PDB file of C-alpha atoms in Angstrom:
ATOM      1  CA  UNK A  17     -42.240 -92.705  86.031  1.00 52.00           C
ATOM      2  CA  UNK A  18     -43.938 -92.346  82.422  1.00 59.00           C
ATOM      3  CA  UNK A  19     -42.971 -90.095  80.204  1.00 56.00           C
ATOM      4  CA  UNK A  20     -46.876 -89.574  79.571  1.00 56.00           C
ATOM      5  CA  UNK A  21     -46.882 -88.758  83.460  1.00 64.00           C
ATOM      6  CA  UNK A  22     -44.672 -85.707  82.458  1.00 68.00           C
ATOM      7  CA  UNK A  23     -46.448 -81.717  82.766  1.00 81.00           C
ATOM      8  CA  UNK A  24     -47.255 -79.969  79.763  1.00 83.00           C
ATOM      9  CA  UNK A  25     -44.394 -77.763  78.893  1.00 86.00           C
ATOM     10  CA  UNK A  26     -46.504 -75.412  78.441  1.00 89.00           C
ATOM     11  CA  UNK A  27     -47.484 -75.706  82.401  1.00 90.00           C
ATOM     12  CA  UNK A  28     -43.527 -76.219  82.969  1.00 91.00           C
ATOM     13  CA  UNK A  29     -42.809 -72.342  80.958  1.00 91.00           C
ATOM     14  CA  UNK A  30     -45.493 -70.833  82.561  1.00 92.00           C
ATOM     15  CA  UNK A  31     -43.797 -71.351  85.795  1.00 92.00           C
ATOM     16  CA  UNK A  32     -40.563 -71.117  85.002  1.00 92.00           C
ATOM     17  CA  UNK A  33     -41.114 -67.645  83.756  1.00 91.00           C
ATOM     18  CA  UNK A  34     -43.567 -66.921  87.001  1.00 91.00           C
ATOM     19  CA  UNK A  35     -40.436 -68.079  89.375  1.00 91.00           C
ATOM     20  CA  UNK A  36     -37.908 -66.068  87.116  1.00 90.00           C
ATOM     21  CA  UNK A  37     -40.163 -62.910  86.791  1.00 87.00           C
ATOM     22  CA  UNK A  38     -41.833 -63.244  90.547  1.00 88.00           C
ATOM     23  CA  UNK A  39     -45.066 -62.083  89.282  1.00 88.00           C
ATOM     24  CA  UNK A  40     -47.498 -63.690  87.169  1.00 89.00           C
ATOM     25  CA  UNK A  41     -48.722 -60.543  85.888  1.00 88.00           C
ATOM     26  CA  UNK A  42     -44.837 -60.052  84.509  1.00 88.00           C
ATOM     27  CA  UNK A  43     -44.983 -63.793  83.327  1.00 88.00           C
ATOM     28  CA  UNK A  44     -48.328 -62.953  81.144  1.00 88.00           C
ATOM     29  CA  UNK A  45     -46.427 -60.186  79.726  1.00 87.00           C
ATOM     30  CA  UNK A  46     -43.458 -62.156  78.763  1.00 86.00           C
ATOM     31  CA  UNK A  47     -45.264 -65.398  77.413  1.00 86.00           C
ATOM     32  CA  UNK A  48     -47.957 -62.523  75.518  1.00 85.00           C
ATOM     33  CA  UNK A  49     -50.817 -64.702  77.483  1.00 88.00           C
ATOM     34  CA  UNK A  50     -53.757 -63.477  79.865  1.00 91.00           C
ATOM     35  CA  UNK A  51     -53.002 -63.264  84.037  1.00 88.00           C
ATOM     36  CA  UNK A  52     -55.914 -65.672  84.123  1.00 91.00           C
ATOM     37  CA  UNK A  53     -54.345 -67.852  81.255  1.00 91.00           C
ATOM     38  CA  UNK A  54     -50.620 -67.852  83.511  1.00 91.00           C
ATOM     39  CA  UNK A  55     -52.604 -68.657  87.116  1.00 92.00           C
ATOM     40  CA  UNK A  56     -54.315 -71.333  84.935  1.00 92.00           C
ATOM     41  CA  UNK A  57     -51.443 -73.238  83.774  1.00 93.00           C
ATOM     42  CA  UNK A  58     -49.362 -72.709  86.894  1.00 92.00           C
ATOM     43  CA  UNK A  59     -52.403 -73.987  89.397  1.00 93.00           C
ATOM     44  CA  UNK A  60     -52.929 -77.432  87.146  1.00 92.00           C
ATOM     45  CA  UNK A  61     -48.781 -78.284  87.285  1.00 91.00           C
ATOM     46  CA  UNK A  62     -49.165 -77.506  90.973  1.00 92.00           C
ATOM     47  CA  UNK A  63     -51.879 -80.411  91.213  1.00 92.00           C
ATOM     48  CA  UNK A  64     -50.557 -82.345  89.087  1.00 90.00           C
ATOM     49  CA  UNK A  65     -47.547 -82.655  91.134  1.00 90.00           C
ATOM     50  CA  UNK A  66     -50.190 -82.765  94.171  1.00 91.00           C
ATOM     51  CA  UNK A  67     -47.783 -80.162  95.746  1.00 93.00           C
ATOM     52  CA  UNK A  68     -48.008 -76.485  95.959  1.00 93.00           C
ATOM     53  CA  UNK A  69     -45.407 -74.468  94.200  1.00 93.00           C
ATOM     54  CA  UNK A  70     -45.860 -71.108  94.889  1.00 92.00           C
ATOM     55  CA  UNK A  71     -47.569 -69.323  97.798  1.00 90.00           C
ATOM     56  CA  UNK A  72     -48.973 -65.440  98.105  1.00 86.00           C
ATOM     57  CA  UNK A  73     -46.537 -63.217 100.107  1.00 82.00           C
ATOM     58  CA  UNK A  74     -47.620 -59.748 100.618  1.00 78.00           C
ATOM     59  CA  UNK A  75     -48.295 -58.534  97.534  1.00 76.00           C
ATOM     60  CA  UNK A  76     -46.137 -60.556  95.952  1.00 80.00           C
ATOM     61  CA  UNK A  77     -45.853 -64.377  95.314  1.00 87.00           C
ATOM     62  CA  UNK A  78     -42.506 -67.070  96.775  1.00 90.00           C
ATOM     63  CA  UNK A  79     -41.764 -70.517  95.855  1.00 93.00           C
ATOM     64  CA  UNK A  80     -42.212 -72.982  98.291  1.00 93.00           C
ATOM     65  CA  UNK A  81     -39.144 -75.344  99.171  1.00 93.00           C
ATOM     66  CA  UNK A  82     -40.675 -77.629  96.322  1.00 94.00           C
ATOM     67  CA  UNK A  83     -41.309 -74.865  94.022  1.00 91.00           C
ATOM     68  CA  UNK A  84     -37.595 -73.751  93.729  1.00 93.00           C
ATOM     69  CA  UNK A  85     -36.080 -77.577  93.165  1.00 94.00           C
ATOM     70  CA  UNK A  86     -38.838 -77.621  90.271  1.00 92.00           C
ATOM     71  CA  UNK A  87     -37.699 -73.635  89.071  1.00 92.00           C
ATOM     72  CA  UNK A  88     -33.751 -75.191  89.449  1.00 92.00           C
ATOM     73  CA  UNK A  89     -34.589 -78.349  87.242  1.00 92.00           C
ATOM     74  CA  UNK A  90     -36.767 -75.895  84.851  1.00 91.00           C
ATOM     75  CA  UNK A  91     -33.908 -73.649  84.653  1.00 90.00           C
ATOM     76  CA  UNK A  92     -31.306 -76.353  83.658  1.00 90.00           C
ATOM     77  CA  UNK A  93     -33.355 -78.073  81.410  1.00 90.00           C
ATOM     78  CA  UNK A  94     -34.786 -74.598  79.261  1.00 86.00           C
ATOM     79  CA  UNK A  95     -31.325 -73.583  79.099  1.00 87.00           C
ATOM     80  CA  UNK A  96     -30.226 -77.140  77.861  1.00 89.00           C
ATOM     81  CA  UNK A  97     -33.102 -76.750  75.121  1.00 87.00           C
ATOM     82  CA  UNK A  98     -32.513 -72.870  73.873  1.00 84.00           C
ATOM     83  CA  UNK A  99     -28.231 -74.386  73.654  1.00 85.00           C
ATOM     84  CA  UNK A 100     -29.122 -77.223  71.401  1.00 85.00           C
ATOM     85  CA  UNK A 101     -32.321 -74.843  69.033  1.00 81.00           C
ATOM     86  CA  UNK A 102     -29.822 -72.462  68.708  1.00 75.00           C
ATOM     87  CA  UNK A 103     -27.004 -75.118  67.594  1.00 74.00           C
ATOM     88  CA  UNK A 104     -29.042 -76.918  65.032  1.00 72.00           C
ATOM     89  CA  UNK A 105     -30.217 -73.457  63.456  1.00 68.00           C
ATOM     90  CA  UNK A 106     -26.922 -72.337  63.478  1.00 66.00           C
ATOM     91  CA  UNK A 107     -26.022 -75.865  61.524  1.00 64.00           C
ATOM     92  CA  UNK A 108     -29.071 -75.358  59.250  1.00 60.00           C
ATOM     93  CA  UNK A 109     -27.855 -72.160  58.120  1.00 56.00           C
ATOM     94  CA  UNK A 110     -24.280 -73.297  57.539  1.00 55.00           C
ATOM     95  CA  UNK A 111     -25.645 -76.833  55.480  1.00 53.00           C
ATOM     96  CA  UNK A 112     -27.792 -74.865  53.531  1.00 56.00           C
ATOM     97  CA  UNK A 113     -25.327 -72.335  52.392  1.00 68.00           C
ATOM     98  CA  UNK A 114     -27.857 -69.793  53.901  1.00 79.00           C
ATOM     99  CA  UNK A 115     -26.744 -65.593  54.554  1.00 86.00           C
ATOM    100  CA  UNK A 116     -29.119 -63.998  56.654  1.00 87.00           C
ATOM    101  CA  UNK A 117     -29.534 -60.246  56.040  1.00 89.00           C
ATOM    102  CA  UNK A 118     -31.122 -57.999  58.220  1.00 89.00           C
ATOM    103  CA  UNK A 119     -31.800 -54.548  56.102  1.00 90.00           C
ATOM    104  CA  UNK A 120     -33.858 -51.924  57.127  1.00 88.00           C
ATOM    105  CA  UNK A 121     -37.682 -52.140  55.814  1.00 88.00           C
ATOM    106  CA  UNK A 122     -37.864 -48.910  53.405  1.00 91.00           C
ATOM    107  CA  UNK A 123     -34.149 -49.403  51.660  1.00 92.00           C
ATOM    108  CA  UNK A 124     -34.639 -53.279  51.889  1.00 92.00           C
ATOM    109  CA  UNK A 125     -38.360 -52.569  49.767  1.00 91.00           C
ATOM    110  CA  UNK A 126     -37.348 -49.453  47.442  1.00 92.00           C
ATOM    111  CA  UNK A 127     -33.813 -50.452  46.671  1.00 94.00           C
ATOM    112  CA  UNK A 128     -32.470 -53.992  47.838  1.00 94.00           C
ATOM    113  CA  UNK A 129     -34.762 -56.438  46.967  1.00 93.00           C
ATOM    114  CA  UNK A 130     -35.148 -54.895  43.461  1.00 93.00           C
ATOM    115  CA  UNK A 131     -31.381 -55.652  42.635  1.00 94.00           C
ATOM    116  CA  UNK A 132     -31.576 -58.740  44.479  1.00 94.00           C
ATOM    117  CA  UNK A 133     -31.799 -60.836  41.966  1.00 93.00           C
ATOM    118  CA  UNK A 134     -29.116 -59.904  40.326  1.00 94.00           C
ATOM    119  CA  UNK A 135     -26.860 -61.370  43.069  1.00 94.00           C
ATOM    120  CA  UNK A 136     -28.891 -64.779  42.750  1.00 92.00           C
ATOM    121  CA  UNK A 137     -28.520 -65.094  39.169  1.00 94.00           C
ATOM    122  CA  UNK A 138     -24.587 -65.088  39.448  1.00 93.00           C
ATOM    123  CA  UNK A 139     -24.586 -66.934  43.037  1.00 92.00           C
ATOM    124  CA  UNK A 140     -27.634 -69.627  42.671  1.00 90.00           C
ATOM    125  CA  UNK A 141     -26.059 -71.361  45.465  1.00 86.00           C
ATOM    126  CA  UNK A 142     -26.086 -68.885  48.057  1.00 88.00           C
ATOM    127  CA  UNK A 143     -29.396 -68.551  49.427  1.00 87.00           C
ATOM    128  CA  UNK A 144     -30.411 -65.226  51.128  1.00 89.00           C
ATOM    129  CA  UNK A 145     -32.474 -65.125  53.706  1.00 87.00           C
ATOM    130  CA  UNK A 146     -34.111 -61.558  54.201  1.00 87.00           C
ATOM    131  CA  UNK A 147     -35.306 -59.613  57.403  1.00 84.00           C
ATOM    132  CA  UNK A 148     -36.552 -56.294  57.928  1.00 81.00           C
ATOM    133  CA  UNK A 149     -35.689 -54.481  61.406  1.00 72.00           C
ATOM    134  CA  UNK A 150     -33.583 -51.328  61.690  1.00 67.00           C
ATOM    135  CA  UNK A 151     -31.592 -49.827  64.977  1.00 62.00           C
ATOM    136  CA  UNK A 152     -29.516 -52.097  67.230  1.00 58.00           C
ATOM    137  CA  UNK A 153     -29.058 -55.973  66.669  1.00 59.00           C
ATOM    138  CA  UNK A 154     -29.136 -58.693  68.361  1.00 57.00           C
ATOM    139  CA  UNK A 155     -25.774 -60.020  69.424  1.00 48.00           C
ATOM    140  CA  UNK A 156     -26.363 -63.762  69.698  1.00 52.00           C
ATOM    141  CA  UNK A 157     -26.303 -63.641  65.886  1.00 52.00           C
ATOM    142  CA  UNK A 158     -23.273 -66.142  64.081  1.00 53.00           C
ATOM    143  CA  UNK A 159     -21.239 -65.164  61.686  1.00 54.00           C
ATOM    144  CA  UNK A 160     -23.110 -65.973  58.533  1.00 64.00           C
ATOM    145  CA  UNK A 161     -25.201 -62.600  59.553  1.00 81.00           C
ATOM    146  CA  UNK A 162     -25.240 -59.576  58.101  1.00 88.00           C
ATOM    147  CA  UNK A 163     -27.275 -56.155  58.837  1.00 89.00           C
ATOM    148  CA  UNK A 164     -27.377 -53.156  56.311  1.00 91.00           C
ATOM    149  CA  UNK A 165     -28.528 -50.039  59.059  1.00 89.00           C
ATOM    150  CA  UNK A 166     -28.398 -46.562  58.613  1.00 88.00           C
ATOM    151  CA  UNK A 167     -25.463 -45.789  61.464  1.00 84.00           C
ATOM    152  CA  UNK A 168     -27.704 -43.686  64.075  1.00 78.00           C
ATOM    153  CA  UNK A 169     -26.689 -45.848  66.653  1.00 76.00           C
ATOM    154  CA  UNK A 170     -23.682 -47.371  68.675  1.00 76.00           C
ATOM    155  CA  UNK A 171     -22.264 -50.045  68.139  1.00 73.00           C
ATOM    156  CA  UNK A 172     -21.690 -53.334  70.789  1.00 73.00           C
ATOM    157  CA  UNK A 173     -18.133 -54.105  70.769  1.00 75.00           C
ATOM    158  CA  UNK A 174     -18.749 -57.983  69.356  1.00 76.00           C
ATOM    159  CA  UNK A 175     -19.711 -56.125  65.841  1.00 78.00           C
ATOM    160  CA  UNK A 176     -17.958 -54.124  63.134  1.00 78.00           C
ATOM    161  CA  UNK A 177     -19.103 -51.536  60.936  1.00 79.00           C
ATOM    162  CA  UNK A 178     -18.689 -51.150  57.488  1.00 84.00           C
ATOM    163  CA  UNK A 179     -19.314 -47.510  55.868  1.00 89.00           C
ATOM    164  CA  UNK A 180     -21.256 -47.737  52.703  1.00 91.00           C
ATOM    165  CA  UNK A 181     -22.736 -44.295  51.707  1.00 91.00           C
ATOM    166  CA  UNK A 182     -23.788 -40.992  53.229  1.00 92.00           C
ATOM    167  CA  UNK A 183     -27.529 -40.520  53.745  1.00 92.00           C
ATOM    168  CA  UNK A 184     -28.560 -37.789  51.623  1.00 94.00           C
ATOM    169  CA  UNK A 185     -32.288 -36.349  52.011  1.00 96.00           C
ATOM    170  CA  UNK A 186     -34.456 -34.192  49.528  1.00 97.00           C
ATOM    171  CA  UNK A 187     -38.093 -33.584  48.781  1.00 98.00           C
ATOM    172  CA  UNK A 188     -39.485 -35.526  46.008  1.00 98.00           C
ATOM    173  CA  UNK A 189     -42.898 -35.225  44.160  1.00 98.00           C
ATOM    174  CA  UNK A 190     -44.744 -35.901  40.666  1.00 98.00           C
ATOM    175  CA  UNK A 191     -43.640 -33.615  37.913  1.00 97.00           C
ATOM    176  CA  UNK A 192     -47.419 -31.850  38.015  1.00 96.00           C
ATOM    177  CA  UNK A 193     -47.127 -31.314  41.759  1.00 97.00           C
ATOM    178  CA  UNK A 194     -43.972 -29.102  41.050  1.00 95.00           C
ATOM    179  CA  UNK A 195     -46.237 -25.602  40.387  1.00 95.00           C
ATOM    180  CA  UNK A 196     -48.398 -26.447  43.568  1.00 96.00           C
ATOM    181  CA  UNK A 197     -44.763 -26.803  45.409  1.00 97.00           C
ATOM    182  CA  UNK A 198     -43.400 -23.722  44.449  1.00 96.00           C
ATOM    183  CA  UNK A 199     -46.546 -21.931  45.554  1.00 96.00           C
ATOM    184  CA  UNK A 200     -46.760 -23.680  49.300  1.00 96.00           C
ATOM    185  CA  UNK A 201     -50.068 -25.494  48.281  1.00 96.00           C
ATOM    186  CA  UNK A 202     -48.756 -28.937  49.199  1.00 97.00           C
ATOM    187  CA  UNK A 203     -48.888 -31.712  51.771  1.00 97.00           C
ATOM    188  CA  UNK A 204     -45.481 -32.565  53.280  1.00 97.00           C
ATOM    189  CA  UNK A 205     -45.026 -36.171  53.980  1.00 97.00           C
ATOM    190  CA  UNK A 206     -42.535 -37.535  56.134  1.00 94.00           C
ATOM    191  CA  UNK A 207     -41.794 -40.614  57.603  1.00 92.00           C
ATOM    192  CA  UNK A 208     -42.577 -41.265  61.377  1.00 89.00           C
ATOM    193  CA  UNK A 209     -39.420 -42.381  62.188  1.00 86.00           C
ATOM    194  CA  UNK A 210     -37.811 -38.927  61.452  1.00 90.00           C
ATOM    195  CA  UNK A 211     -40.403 -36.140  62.160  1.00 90.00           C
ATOM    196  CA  UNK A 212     -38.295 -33.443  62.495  1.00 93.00           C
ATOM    197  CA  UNK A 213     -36.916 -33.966  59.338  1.00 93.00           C
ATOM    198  CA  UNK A 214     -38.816 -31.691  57.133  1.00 95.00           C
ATOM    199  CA  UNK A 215     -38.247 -29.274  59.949  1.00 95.00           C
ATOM    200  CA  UNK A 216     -34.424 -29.595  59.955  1.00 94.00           C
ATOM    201  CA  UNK A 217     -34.763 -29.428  55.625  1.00 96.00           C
ATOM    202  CA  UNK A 218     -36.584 -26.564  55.775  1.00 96.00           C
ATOM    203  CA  UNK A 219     -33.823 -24.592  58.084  1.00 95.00           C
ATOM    204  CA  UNK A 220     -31.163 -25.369  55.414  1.00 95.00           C
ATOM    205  CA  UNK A 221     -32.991 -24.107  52.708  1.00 96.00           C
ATOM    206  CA  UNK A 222     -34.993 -21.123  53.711  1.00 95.00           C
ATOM    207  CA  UNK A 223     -36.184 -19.260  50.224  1.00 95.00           C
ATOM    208  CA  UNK A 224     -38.121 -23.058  49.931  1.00 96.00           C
ATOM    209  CA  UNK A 225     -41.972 -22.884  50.090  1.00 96.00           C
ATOM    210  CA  UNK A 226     -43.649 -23.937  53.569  1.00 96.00           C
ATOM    211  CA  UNK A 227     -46.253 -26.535  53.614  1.00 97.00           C
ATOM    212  CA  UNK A 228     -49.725 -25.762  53.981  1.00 95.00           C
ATOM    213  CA  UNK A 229     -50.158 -29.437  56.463  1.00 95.00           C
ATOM    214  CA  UNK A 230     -47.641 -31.904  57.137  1.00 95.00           C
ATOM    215  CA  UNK A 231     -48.223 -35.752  57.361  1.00 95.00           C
ATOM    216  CA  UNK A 232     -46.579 -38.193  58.780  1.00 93.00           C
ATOM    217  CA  UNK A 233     -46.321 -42.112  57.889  1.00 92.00           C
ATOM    218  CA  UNK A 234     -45.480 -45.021  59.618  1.00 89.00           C
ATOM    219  CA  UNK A 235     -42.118 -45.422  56.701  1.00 90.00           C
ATOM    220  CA  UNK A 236     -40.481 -43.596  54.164  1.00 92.00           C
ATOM    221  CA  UNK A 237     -41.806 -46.119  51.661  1.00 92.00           C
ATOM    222  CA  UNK A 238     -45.121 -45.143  52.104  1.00 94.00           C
ATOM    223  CA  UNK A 239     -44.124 -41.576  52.092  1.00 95.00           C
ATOM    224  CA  UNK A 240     -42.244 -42.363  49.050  1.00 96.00           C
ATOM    225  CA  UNK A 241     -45.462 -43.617  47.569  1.00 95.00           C
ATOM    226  CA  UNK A 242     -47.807 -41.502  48.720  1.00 96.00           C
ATOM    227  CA  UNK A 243     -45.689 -38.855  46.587  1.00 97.00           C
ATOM    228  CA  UNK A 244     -45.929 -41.178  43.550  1.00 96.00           C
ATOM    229  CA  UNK A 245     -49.279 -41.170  43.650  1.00 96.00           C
ATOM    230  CA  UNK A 246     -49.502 -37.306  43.686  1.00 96.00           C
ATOM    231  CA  UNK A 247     -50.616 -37.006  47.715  1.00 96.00           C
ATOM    232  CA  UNK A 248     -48.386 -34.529  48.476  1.00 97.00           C
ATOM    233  CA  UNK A 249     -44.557 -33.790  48.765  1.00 98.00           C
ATOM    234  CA  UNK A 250     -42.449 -36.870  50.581  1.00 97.00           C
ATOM    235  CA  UNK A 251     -39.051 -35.666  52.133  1.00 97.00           C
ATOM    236  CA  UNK A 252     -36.880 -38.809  51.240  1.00 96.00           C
ATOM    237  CA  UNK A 253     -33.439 -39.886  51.327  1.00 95.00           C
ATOM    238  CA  UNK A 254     -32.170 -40.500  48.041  1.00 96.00           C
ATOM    239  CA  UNK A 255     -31.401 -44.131  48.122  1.00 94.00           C
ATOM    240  CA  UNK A 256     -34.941 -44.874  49.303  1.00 95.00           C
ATOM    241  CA  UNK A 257     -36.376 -42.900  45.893  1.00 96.00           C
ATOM    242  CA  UNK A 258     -33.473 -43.610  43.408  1.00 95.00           C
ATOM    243  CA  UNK A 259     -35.187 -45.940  41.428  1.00 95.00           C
ATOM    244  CA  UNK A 260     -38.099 -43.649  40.917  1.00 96.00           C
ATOM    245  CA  UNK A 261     -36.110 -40.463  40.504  1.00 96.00           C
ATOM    246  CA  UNK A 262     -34.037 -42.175  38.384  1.00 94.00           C
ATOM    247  CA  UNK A 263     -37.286 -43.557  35.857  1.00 95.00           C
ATOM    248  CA  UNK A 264     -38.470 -40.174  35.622  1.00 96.00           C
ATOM    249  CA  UNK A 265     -41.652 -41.253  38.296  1.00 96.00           C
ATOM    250  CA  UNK A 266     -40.542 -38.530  40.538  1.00 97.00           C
ATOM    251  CA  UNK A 267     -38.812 -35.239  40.268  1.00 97.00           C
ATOM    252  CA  UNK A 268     -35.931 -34.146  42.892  1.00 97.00           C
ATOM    253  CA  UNK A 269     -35.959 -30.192  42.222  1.00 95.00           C
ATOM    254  CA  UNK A 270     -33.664 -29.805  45.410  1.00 96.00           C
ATOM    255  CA  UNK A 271     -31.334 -32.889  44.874  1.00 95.00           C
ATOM    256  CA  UNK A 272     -30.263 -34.404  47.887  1.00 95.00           C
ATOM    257  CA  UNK A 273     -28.406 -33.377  50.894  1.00 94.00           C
ATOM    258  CA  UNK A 274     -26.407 -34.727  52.749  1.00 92.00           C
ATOM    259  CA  UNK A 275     -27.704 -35.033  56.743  1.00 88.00           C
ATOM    260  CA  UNK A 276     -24.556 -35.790  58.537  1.00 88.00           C
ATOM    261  CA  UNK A 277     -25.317 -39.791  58.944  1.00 89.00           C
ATOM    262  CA  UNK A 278     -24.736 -42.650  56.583  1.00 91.00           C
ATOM    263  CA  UNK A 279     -25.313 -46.380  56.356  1.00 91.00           C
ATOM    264  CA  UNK A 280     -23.153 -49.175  56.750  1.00 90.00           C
ATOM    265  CA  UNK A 281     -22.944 -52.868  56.379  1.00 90.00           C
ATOM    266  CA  UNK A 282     -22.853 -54.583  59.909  1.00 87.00           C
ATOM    267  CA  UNK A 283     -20.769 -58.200  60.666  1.00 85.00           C
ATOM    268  CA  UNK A 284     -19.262 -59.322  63.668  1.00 77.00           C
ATOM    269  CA  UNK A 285     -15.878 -57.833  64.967  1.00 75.00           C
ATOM    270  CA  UNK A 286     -13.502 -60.762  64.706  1.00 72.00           C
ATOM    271  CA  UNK A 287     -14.045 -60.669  61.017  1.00 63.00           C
ATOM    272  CA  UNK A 288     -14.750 -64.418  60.666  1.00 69.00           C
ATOM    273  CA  UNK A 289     -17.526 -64.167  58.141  1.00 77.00           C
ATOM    274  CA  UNK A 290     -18.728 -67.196  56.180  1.00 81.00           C
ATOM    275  CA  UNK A 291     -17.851 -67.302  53.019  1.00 86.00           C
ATOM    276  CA  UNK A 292     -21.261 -66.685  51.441  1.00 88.00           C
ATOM    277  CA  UNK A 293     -21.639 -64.284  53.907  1.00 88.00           C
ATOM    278  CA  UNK A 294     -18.349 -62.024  52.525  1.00 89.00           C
ATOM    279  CA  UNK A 295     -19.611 -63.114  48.648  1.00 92.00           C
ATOM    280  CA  UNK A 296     -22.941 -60.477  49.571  1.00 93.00           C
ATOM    281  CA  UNK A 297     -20.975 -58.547  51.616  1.00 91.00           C
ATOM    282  CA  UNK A 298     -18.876 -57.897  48.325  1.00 92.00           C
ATOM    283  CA  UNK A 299     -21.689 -57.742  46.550  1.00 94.00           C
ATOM    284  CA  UNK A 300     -23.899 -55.116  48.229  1.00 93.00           C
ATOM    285  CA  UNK A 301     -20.989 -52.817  48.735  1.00 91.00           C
ATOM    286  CA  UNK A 302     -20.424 -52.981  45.095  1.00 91.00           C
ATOM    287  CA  UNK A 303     -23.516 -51.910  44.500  1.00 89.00           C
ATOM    288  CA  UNK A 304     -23.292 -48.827  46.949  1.00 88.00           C
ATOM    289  CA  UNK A 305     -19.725 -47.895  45.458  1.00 85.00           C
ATOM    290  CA  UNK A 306     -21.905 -47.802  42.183  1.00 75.00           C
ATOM    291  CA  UNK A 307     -24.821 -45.373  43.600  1.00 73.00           C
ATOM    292  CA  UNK A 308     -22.585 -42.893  45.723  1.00 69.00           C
ATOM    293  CA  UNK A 309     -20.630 -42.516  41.959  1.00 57.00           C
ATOM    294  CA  UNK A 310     -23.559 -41.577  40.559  1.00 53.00           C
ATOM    295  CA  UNK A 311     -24.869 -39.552  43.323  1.00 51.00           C
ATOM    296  CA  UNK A 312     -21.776 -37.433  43.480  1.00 43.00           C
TER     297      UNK A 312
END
């Protein structure tokens, strides 16, 4: 046999997924393709093969006798395939001295990437390579991973948490939007992610104004920003607004409070971090021992 006689692998996926899912409708969700799109690709391996593979059963679909050898060999050889991706990425990363942090998208925007390049300039070797996400993480990661998350979640038991500061909230605004404040003429903005939060503020300071309309925004940056351009009154925790507290951009007339929650640095739990992966782990909690100083 040729190895031009071979099925797409794109036929060879889209029934691999169909055998391991037992639905093609399930398989188009998976493989983010039509139903018409998966019955496409599955009917032309079929006839390529000049077999059947799969045959209606109730409402549901079974392989034939044919169809599972092929799902069996599909199985081994996928598996074989994601094994040796994930080994050469995992080489990649090491070869190229690369640390990849994982930092949620508002702190990574408003505070970590502007202080990034400070690590860079003293580490030019170490090259970070930056994701947004927030919540859980994915435990296949190596050990040349990090994840900065705010700690509102638990923990899987192959990863180790590192406390960096306490998450401290507190309205923020432009210095002229400070009389409309104080009068209740103002737009609260919060993020989407937290909507209670302005609700929960509010409760622990009671002698503060009440909005006349809330908003709500898909982050905290854009809340964040929406205040610095004078939209309304964004409810912020202080680490996403420092910078633009600190410049004099935005006023804090509440400070911050503490909400009970904090943020940490995330690596895995046998502590066998790369080191260029410990160097920015260093580095970044540096940086937070300097901000919870000057926040206390």
């Amino acid at each position: 046999m040729k190895r031009s006689d071979v099925p797409y692998l794109d036929d060879l996926r889209a029934f691999e997924v169909t055998a391991r899912m037992g639905s093609v409708r399930a398989a188009a969700e998976e493989l983010n393709l039509t139903h018409a799109a998966v019955s496409r690709r599955v009917s032309r391996l079929a006839n390529s093969l000049g077999t059947p593979l799969l045959v209606r059963s109730g409402r549901g679909i079974r392989l034939t006798s044919n169809g599972e050898v092929l799902r069996d060999a599909c199985r081994r050889s996928f598996d074989d395939l994601e094994r040796t991706i994930s080994s050469i990425r995992e080489t990649a990363r090491e070869d190229n001295n690369a640390v990849l942090l994982s930092c949620e998208r508002s702190v990574a925007m408003r505070w970590l990437i502007p202080r990034l390049s400070q690590f860079e300039t003293v580490n030019p070797d170490i090259a970070v390579h930056l994701s947004v996400g927030g919540g859980a993480i994915d435990t296949a990661r190596d050990h040349g991973f990090l994840a900065l998350r705010r700690l509102d979640f638990s923990l899987d038991a192959k990863w180790a948490g590192q406390r960096l500061f306490p998450e401290t909230v507190g309205p923020v605004m432009v210095e002229t939007m400070r009389e409309r404040f104080a009068a209740g003429d103002y737009i609260a903005l919060v993020s989407r992610t937290r909507p209670e939060a302005w609700d929960h503020w509010l409760s622990v300071h009671p002698e503060a104004p009440r909005p006349r309309e809330r908003r709500e925004m898909d982050h905290h940056f854009l809340a964040v920003e929406a205040a610095c351009a004078g939209l309304g009154v964004g409810l912020s925790p202080h680490v996403i607004a420092l910078d633009d507290v600190s410049s004099g951009r935005l006023v804090a007339p509440y400070g911050f409070d503490a909400d009970g929650s904090e943020y940490g640095l995330i690596y895995r739990a046998d502590g066998t971090l790369a080191p260029n992966a410990k160097c920015l782990a260093d580095w970044i909690e540096g940086l937070c021992e300097a901000f919870t100083t000057n926040d206390g």
